[in-house]
Coordinates of C-alpha atoms in Angstrom, one line a residue:
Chain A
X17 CA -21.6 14.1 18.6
X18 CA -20.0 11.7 16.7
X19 CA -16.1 12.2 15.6
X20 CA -16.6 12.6 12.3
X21 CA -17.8 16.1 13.0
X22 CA -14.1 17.0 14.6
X23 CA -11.7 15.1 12.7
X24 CA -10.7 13.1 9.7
X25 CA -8.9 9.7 9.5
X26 CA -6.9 7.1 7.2
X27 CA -6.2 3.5 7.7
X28 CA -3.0 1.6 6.3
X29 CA -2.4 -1.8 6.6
X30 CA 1.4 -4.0 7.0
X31 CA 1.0 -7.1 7.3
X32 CA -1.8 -7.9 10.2
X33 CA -1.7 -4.9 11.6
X34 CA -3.8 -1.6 10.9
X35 CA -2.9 1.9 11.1
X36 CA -5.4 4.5 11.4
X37 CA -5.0 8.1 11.8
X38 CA -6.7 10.7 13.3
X39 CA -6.7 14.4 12.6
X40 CA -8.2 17.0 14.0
X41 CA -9.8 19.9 11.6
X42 CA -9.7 22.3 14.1
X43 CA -6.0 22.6 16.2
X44 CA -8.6 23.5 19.1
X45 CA -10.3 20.3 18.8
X46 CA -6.9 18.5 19.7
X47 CA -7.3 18.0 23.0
X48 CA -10.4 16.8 23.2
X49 CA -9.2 14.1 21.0
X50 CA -6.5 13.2 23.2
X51 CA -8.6 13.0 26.3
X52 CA -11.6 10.8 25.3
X53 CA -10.3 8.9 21.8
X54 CA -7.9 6.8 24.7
X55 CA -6.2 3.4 23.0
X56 CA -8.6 1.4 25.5
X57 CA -11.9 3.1 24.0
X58 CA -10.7 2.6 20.5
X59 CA -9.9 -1.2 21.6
X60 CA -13.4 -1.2 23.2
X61 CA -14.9 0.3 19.9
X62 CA -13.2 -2.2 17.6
X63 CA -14.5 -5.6 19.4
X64 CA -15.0 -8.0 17.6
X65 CA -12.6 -6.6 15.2
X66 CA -8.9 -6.3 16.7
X67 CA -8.2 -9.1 18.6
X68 CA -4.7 -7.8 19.9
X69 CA -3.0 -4.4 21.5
X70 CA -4.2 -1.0 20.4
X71 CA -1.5 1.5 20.9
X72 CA -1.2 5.1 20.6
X73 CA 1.3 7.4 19.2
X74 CA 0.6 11.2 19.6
X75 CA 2.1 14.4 17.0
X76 CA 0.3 17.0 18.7
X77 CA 1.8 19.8 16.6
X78 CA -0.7 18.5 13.6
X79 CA -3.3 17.6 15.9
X80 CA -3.2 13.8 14.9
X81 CA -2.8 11.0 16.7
X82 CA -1.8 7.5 15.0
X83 CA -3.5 3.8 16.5
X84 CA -1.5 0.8 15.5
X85 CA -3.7 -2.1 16.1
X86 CA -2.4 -5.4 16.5
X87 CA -4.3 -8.7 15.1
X88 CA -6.7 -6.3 13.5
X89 CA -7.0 -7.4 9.6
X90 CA -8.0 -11.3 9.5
X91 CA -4.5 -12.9 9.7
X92 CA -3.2 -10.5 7.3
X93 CA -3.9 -9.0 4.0
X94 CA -2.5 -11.2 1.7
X95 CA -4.2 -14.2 3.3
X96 CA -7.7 -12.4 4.7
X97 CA -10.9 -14.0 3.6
X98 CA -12.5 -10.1 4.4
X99 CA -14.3 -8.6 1.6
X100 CA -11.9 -5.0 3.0
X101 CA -8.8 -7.3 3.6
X102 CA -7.1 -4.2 4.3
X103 CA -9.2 -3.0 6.6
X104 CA -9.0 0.8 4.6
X105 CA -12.7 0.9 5.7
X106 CA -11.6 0.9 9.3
X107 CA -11.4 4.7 9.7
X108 CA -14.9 5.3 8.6
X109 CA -15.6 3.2 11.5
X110 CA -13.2 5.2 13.8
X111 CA -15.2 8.5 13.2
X112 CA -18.7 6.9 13.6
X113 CA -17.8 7.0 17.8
X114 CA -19.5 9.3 19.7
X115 CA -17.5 12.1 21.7
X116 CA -18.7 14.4 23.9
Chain B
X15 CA 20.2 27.4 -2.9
X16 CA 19.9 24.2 -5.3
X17 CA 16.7 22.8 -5.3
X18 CA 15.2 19.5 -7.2
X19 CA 11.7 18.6 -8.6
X20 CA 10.7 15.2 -8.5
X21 CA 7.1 14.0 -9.4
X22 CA 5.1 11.0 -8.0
X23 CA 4.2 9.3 -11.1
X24 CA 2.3 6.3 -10.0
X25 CA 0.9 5.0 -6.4
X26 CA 0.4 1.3 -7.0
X27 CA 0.9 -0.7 -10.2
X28 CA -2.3 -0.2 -11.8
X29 CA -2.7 3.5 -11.1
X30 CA -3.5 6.2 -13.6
X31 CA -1.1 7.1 -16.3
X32 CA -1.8 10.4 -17.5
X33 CA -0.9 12.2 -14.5
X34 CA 2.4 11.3 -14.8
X35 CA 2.5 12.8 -18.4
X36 CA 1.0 15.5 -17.1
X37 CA 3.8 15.8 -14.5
X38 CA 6.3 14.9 -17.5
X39 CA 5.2 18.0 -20.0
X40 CA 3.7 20.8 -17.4
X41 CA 5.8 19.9 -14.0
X42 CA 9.0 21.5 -14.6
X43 CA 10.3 18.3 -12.8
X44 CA 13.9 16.6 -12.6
X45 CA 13.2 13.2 -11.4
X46 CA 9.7 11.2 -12.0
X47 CA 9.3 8.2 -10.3
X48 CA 7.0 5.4 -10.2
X49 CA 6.2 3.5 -7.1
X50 CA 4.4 0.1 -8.1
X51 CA 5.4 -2.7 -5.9
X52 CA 3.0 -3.7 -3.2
X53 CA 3.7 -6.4 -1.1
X54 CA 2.4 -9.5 -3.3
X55 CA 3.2 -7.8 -6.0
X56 CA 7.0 -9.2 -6.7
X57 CA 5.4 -13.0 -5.5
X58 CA 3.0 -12.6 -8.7
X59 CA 5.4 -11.4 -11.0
X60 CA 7.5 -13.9 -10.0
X61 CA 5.2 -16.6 -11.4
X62 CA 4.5 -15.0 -14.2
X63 CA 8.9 -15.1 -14.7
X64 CA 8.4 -18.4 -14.3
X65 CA 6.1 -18.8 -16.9
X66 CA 7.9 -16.9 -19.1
X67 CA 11.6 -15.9 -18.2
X68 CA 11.3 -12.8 -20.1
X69 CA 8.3 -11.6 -17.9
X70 CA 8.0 -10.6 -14.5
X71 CA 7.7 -7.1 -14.9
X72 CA 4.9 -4.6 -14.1
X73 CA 2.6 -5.0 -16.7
X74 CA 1.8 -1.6 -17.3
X75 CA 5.8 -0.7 -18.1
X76 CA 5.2 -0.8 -22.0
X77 CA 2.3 1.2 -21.2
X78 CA 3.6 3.8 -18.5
X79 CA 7.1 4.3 -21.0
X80 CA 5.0 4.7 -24.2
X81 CA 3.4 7.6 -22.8
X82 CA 6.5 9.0 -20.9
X83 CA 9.8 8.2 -22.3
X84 CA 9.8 10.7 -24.8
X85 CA 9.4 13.6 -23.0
X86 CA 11.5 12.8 -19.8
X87 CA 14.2 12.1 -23.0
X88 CA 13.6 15.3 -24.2
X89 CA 13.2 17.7 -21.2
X90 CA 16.3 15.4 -19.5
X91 CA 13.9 14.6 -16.5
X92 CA 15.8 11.1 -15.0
X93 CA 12.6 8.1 -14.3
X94 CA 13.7 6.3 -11.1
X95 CA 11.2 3.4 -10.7
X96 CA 11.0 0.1 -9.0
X97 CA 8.5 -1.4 -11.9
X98 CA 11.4 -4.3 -12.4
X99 CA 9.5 -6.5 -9.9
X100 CA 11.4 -9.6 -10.4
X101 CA 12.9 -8.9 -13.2
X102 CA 14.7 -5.7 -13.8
X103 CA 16.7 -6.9 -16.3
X104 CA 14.0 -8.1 -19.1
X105 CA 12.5 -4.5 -17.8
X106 CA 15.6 -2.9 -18.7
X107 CA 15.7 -4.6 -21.9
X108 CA 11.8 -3.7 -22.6
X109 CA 12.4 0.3 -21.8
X110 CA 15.4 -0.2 -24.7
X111 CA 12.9 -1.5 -27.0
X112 CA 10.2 0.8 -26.5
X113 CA 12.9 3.9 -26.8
X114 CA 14.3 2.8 -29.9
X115 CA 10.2 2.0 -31.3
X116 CA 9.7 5.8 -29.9
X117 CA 12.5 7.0 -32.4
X118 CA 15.5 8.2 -29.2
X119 CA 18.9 7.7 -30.4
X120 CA 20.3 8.1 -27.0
X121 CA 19.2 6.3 -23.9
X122 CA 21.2 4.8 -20.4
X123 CA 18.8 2.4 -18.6
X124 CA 19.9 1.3 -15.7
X125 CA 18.7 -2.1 -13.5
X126 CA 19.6 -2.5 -10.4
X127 CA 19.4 -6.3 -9.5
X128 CA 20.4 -8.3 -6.5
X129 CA 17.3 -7.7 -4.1
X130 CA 16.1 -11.7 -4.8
X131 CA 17.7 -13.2 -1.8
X132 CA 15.4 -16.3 -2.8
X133 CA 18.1 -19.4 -3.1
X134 CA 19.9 -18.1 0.1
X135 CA 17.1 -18.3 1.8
X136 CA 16.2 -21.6 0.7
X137 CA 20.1 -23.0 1.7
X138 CA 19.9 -21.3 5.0
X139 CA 18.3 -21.0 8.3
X140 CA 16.1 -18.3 8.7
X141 CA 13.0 -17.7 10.5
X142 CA 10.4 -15.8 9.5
X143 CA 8.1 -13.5 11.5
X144 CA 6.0 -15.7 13.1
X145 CA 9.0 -17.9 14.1
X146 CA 8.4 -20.3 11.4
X147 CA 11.7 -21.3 9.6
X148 CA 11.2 -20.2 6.0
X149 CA 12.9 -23.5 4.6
X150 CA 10.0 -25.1 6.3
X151 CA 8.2 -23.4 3.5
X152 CA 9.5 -26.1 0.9
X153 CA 8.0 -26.0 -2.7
X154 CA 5.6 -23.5 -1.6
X155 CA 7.4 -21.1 -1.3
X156 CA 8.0 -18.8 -4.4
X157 CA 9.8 -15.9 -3.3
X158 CA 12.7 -13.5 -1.0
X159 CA 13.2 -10.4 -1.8
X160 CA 15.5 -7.7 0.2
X161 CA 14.2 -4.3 0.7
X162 CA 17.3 -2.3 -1.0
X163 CA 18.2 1.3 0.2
X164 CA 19.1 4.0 -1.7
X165 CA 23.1 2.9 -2.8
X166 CA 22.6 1.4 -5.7
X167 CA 20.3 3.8 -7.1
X168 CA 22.8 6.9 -6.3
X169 CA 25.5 4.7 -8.0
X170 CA 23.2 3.8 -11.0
X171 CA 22.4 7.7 -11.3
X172 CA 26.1 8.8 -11.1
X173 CA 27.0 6.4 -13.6
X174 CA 25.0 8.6 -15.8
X175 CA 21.4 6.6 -16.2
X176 CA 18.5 8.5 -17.6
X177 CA 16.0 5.4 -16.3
X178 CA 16.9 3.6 -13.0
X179 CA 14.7 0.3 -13.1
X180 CA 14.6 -1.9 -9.8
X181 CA 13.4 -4.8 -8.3
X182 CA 12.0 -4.8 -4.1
X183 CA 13.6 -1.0 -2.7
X184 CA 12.3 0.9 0.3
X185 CA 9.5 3.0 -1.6
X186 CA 11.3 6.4 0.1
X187 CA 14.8 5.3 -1.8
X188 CA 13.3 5.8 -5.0
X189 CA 13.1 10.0 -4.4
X190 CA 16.3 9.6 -1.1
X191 CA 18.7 8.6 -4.2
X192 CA 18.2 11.4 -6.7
X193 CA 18.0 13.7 -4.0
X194 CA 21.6 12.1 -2.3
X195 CA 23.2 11.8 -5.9
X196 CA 22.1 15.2 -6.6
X197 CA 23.3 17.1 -3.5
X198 CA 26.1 14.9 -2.4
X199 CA 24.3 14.4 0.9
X200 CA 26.7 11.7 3.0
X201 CA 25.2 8.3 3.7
X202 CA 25.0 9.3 7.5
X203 CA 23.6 12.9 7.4
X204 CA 20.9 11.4 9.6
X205 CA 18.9 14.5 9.4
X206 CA 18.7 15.2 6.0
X207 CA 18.2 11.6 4.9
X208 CA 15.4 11.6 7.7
X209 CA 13.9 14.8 5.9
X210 CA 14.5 13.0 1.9
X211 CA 12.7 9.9 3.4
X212 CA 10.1 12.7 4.3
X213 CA 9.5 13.4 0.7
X214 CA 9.8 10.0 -0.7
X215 CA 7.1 8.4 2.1
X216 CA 4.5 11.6 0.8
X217 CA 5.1 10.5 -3.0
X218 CA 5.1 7.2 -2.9
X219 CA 1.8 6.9 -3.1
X220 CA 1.1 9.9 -5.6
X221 CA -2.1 10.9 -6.0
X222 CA -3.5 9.6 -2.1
X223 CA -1.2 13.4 -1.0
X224 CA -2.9 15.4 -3.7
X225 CA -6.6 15.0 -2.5
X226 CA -7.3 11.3 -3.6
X227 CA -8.5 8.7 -1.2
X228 CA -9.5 11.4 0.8
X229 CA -13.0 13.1 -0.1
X230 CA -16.0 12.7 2.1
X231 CA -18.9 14.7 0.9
X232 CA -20.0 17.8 2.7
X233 CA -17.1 17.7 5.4
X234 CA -13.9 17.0 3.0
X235 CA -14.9 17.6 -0.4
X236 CA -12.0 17.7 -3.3
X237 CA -12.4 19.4 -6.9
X238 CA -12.1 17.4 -9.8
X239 CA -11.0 13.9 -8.6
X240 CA -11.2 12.5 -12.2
X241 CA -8.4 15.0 -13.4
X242 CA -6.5 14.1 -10.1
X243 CA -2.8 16.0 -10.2
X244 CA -0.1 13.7 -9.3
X245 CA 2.5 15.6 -6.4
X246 CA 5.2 17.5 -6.7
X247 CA 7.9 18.1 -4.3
X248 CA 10.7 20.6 -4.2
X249 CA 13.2 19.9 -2.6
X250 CA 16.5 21.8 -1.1
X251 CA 19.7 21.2 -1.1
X252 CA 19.6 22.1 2.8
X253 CA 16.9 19.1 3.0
X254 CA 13.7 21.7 2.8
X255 CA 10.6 20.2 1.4
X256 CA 7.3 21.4 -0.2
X257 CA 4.7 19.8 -1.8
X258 CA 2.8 20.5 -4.6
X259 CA 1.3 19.6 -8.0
X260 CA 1.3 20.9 -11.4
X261 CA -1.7 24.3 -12.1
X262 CA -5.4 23.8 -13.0
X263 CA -5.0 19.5 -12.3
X264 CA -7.7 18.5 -10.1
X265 CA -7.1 17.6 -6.2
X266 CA -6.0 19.7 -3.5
X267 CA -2.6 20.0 -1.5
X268 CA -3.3 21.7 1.8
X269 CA -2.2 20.1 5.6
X270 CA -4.4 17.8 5.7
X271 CA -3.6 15.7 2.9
X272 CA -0.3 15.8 3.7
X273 CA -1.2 15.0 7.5
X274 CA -3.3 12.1 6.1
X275 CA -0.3 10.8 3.9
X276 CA 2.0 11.5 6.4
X277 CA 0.9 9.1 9.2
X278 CA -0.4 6.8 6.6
X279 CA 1.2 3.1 7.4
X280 CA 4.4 4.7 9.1
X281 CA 3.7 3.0 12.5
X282 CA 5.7 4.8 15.5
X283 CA 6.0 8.3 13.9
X284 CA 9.9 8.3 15.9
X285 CA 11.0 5.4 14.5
X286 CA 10.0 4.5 11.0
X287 CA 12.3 1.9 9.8
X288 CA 14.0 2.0 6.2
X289 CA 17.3 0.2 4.7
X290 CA 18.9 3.7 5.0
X291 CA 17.6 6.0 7.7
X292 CA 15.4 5.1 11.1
X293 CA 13.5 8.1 10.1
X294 CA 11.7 10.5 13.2
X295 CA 8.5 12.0 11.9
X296 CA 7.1 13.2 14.9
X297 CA 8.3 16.8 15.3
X298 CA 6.9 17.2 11.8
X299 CA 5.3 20.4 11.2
X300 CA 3.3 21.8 8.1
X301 CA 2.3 25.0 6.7
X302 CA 0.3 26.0 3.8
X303 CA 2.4 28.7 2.1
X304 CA 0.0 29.0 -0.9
X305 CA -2.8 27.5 -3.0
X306 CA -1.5 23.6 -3.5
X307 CA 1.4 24.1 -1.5
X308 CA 2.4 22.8 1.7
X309 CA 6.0 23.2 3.2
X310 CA 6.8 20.2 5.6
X311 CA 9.4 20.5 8.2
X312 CA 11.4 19.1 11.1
X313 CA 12.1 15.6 10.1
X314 CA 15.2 14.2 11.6
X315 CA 16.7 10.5 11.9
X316 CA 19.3 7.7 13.7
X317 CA 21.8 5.3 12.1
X318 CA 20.0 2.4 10.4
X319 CA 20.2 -0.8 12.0
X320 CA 22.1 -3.0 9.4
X321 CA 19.1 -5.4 8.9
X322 CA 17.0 -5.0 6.0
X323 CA 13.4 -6.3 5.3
X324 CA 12.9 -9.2 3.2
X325 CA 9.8 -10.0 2.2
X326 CA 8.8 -14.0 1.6
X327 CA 6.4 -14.7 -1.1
X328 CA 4.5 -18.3 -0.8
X329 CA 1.7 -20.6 -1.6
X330 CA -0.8 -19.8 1.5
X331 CA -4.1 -21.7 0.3
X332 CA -6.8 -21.7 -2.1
X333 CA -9.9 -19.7 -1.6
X334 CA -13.2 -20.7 -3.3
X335 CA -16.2 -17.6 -3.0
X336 CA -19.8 -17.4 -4.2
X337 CA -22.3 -14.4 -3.5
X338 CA -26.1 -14.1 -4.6
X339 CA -28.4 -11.4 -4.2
X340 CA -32.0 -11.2 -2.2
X341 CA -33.7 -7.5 -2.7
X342 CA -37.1 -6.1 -1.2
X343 CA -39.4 -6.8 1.9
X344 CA -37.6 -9.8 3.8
X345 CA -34.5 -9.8 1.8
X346 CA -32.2 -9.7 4.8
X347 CA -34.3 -12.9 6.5
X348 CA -33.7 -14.9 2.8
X349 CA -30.1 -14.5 2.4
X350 CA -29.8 -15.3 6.3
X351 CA -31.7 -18.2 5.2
X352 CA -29.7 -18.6 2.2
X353 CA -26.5 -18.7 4.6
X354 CA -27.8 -21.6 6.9
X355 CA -28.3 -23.5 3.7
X356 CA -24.9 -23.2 2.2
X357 CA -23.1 -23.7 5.8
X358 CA -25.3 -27.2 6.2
X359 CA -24.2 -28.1 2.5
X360 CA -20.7 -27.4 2.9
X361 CA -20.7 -29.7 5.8
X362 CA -23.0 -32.3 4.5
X363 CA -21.3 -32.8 1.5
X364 CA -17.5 -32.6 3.0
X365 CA -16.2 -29.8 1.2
X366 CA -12.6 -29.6 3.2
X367 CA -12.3 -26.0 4.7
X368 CA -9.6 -25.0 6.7
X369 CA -11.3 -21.7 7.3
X370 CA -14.9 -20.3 6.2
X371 CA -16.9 -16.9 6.3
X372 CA -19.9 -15.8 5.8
X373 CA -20.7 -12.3 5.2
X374 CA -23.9 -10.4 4.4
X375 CA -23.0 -7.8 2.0
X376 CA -24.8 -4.4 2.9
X377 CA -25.6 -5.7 6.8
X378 CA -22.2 -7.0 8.5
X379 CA -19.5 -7.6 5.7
X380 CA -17.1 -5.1 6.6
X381 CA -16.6 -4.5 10.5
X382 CA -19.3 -7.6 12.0
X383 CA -22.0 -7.8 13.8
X384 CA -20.7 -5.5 16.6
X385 CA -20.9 -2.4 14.6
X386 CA -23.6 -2.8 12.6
X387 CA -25.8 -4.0 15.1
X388 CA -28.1 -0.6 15.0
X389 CA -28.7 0.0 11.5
X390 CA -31.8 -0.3 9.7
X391 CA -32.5 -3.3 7.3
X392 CA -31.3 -2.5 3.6
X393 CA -33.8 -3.4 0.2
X394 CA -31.0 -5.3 -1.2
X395 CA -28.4 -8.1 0.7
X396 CA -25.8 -10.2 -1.4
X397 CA -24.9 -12.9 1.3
X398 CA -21.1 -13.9 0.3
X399 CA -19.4 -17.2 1.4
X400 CA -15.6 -17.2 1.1
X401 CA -14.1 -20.8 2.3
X402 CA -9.9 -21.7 2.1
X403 CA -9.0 -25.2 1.4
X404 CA -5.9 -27.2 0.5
X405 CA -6.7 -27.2 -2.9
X406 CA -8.1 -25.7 -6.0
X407 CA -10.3 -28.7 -6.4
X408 CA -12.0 -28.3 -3.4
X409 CA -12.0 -24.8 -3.2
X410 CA -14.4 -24.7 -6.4
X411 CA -17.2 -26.5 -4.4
X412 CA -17.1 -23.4 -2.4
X413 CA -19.0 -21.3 -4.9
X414 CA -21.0 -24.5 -6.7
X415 CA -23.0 -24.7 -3.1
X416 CA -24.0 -21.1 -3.5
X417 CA -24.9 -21.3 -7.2
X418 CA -27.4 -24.4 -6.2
X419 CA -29.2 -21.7 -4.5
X420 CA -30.5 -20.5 -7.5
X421 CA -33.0 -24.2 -7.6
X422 CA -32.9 -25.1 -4.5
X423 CA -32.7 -22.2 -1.9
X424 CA -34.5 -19.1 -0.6
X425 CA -37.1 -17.5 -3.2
X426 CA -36.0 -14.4 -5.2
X427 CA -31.9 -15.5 -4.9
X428 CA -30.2 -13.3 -8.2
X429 CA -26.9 -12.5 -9.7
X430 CA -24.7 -15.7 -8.2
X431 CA -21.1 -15.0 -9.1
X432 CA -18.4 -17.7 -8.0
X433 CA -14.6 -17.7 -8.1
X434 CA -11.8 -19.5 -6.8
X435 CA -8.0 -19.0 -6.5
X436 CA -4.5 -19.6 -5.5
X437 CA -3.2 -17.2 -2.6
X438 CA -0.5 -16.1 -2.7
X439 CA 0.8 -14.6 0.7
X440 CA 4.1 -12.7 2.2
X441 CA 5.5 -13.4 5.4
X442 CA 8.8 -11.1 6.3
X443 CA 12.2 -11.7 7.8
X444 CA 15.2 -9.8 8.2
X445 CA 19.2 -10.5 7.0
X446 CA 21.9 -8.6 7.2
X447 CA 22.7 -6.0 5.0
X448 CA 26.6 -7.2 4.2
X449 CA 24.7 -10.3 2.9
X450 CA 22.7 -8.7 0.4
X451 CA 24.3 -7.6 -3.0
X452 CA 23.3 -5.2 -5.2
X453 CA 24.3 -5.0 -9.0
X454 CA 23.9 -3.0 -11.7
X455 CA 23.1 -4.1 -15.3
X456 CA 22.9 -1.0 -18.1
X457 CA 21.3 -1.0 -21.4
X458 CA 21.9 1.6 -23.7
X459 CA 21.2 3.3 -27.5

């Protein structure tokens, strides 16, 4: 199943870093989240992509989760030769990974 | 208990206007405000002030006034906005003009001024984010600006202003100060300015709470997107907070836009930094206590660390593009083709790039080979070359090699387009507060 089916995201951007959420529809669906959707298999997922430190930043009482991701948006928005210099496209990305 | 009404009238500089008319005549508000200052967004207007000294304001002020002004004047709703860029004053002085062309005979525009930090920065020794001093910067660079807090705003407002105009302020000051002028909160109610920066981070970005930026067809679908309701939130005097928007607009306002707008850029949930408040988001809860309304809770904060933000606008590079299309069977194999062909040019002919990228629009242009790897080959590719230089000159020869595919490339290459630029980009470093000052400048009929 891919995570799209469980949960909904967001990506912001500062600077060269990216933000993405992660919410879960379903509060039930939470802990599944928090168990497989691990900083290290978002860092793995993103190769190629973030270059730096993934962490992780958990709010369990909404079921989300927030990723900051280090190195992640081309040297920075204002200065990014990307076509998405923001990287807002990011979280489409995040929910394509498969879960199981 | 007392309870204020303030609208999120705009989410970036070039956002819609009518919802915040429509928040103006049908959102019993108090306060509407207008966030419109990204992070470039002062740099620019500070070339265009440069220009022309009486510039350097958002250019959709006129614009956004015209269709407001009249009816926050009539219905005594206060505009708090930080469309000044870098140049509240001539703002100030446009708002006049446009209330006195609108026919008010009574108006107190406020500008609050003293955010540009730019010649200290250029006498002193400062370093900037990545360790860089910013002097180093010389000619280049083009602009400093503070992130204010909420002060100067509350003074402006108790000095009677019906339109606060600023320069660079915390995006969450602009809603924190009515609601601190209003209820008299104390600069170091930690809690409650934790909860007020709450409300200002969900408006601040207007319609991206209220269902936009959030539809995805068949697992999030919104109603009505192109009649989009700007938010609403209510706030209490006790620092309670629920968000809404004004009956029948399009959108939606349930926990999950807020959730989505809530986490949205804030970093560490426990620690999000502002001029006024280290605000703690993460014991945040949400319920939905009716159709379009969410009540948000549980925000608290810690004392502010005396350092505010300032943001450093320079002269990064120039960037030269040029993208041209290849369509039906083998498309994908042309504009790869296509790409070999510019990348050998650029070389051969000595075109000096600091940097270069090559992206095939449709195939691997937004997240790289990596992720795209298993999809299936599209009908259409636009291959896109995007090269920085140290100048414009050169930076034009960027997009002339991909318009030469046109004669002397892959067959079937359509719709060249080519572009080049100045970029202008923001690096950030922090002074402290006492060596910032903030003044206020009123206009009035």
């Amino acid at each position: 199943m891919k995570l799209r089916e469980i949960a909904h995201a967001r990506a912001g951007d500062k600077g060269d870093i990216s933000n993405l959420s992660l919410i879960a529809y379903r509060a039930e669906d939470y802990a599944l989240l928090e168990r497989q959707v691990t900083p290290e298999r978002v860092q793995a997922h993103f190769q190629g992509v973030v270059h730096g430190e993934v962490q992780r930043f958990l709010l369990p009482q909404l079921g989300a989760m927030n990723f900051v991701m280090q190195r992640a948006l081309g040297g920075g928005v204002t200065r990014s030769l990307a076509l998405d210099a923001h990287g807002k496209s990011l979280s489409s990305a995040l929910l394509d990974m498969d879960i199981g | 208990m007392k309870t204020l009404r303030i609208g999120g009238g705009a989410g970036y500089s070039g956002d819609r206007i009518e919802p915040a008319v429509e928040l103006a005549e049908h959102g019993e508000i108090d306060y509407l405000i207008f966030e419109c200052l990204a992070e470039r967004t002062i740099a620019l207007a500070q070339q265009a002030k440069m220009k022309d000294p009486a510039l350097g304001y958002d250019p959709l002020l006129e614009a956004r006034m015209l269709a407001v002004l009249k009816t926050c004047s009539e219905k005594g709703i206060r505009i708090v906005t930080n469309m000044g860029a870098a140049n509240p004053l001539a703002a100030a002085a446009k708002i006049r003009e446009v209330a006195v062309s609108l026919g008010l005979n009574k108006l107190k525009v406020a500008a609050v001024a003293g955010d540009d930090v730019l010649e200290q920065l250029r006498a002193g020794d400062y370093l900037d984010d990545e360790g860089e001093p910013v002097k180093a910067l010389g000619a280049r660079l083009l602009s400093a600006n503070a992130y204010l807090g909420a002060q100067p705003l509350v003074d402006a407002l108790a000095a009677g202003a019906d339109v606060v105009i600023t320069g660079r302020v915390a995006d969450p000051a602009l809603v924190l100060a009515p609601l601190i002028h209003s209820f008299g909160w104390a600069m170091d109610d930690w809690q409650r300015l934790g909860q007020g920066t709450l409300a200002g981070h969900l408006l601040e970005c207007a319609g991206q709470v209220s269902g936009g930026y959030f539809a995805d067809p068949g697992y999030k679908d919104v109603a009505n997107l192109a009649r989009l309701g700007f938010p609403i939130a209510v706030v209490g005097e006790d620092g309670s907070l629920e968000i809404t928007k004004v009956a029948g607009s399009g959108g939606s306002i349930t926990t999950a836009t807020c959730t989505e707008q809530l986490i949205y850029e804030i970093h560490d949930p426990a620690a999000y930094q502002t001029p006024d408040v280290v605000a703690d988001f993460s014991q945040v809860s949400m319920t939905q206590i009716g159709p379009d309304r969410v009540a948000v809770a549980g925000a608290s904060g810690h004392p502010k660390s005396g350092m505010l933000k300032v943001s450093v606008g320079y002269i990064d590079s120039y960037v030269g593009e040029g993208q041209i299309s290849y369509a039906g069977s083998g498309a994908l194999a042309r504009a790869q083709l296509a790409q070999d062909i510019v990348a050998e040019r650029l070389q051969l002919t000595g075109v000096a790039l600091t940097e270069v990228r090559y992206d095939l629009l449709g195939v691997n242009a937004i997240h790289g080979l990596e992720l795209a790897a298993q999809a299936a080959e599209p009908y259409e590719v636009r291959l896109r070359v995007t090269g920085r230089t140290d100048s414009l000159r050169e930076a034009v020869r960027v997009g002339n090699e991909v318009e030469t595919l046109y004669t002397c490339g892959p067959a079937g290459g359509g719709g060249v387009t080519k572009s080049s630029r100045e970029v202008v980009a923001i690096r950030s470093t922090l002074l402290p507060a006492a060596q910032v000052q903030p003044a206020i400048h009123f206009e009035e009929i």
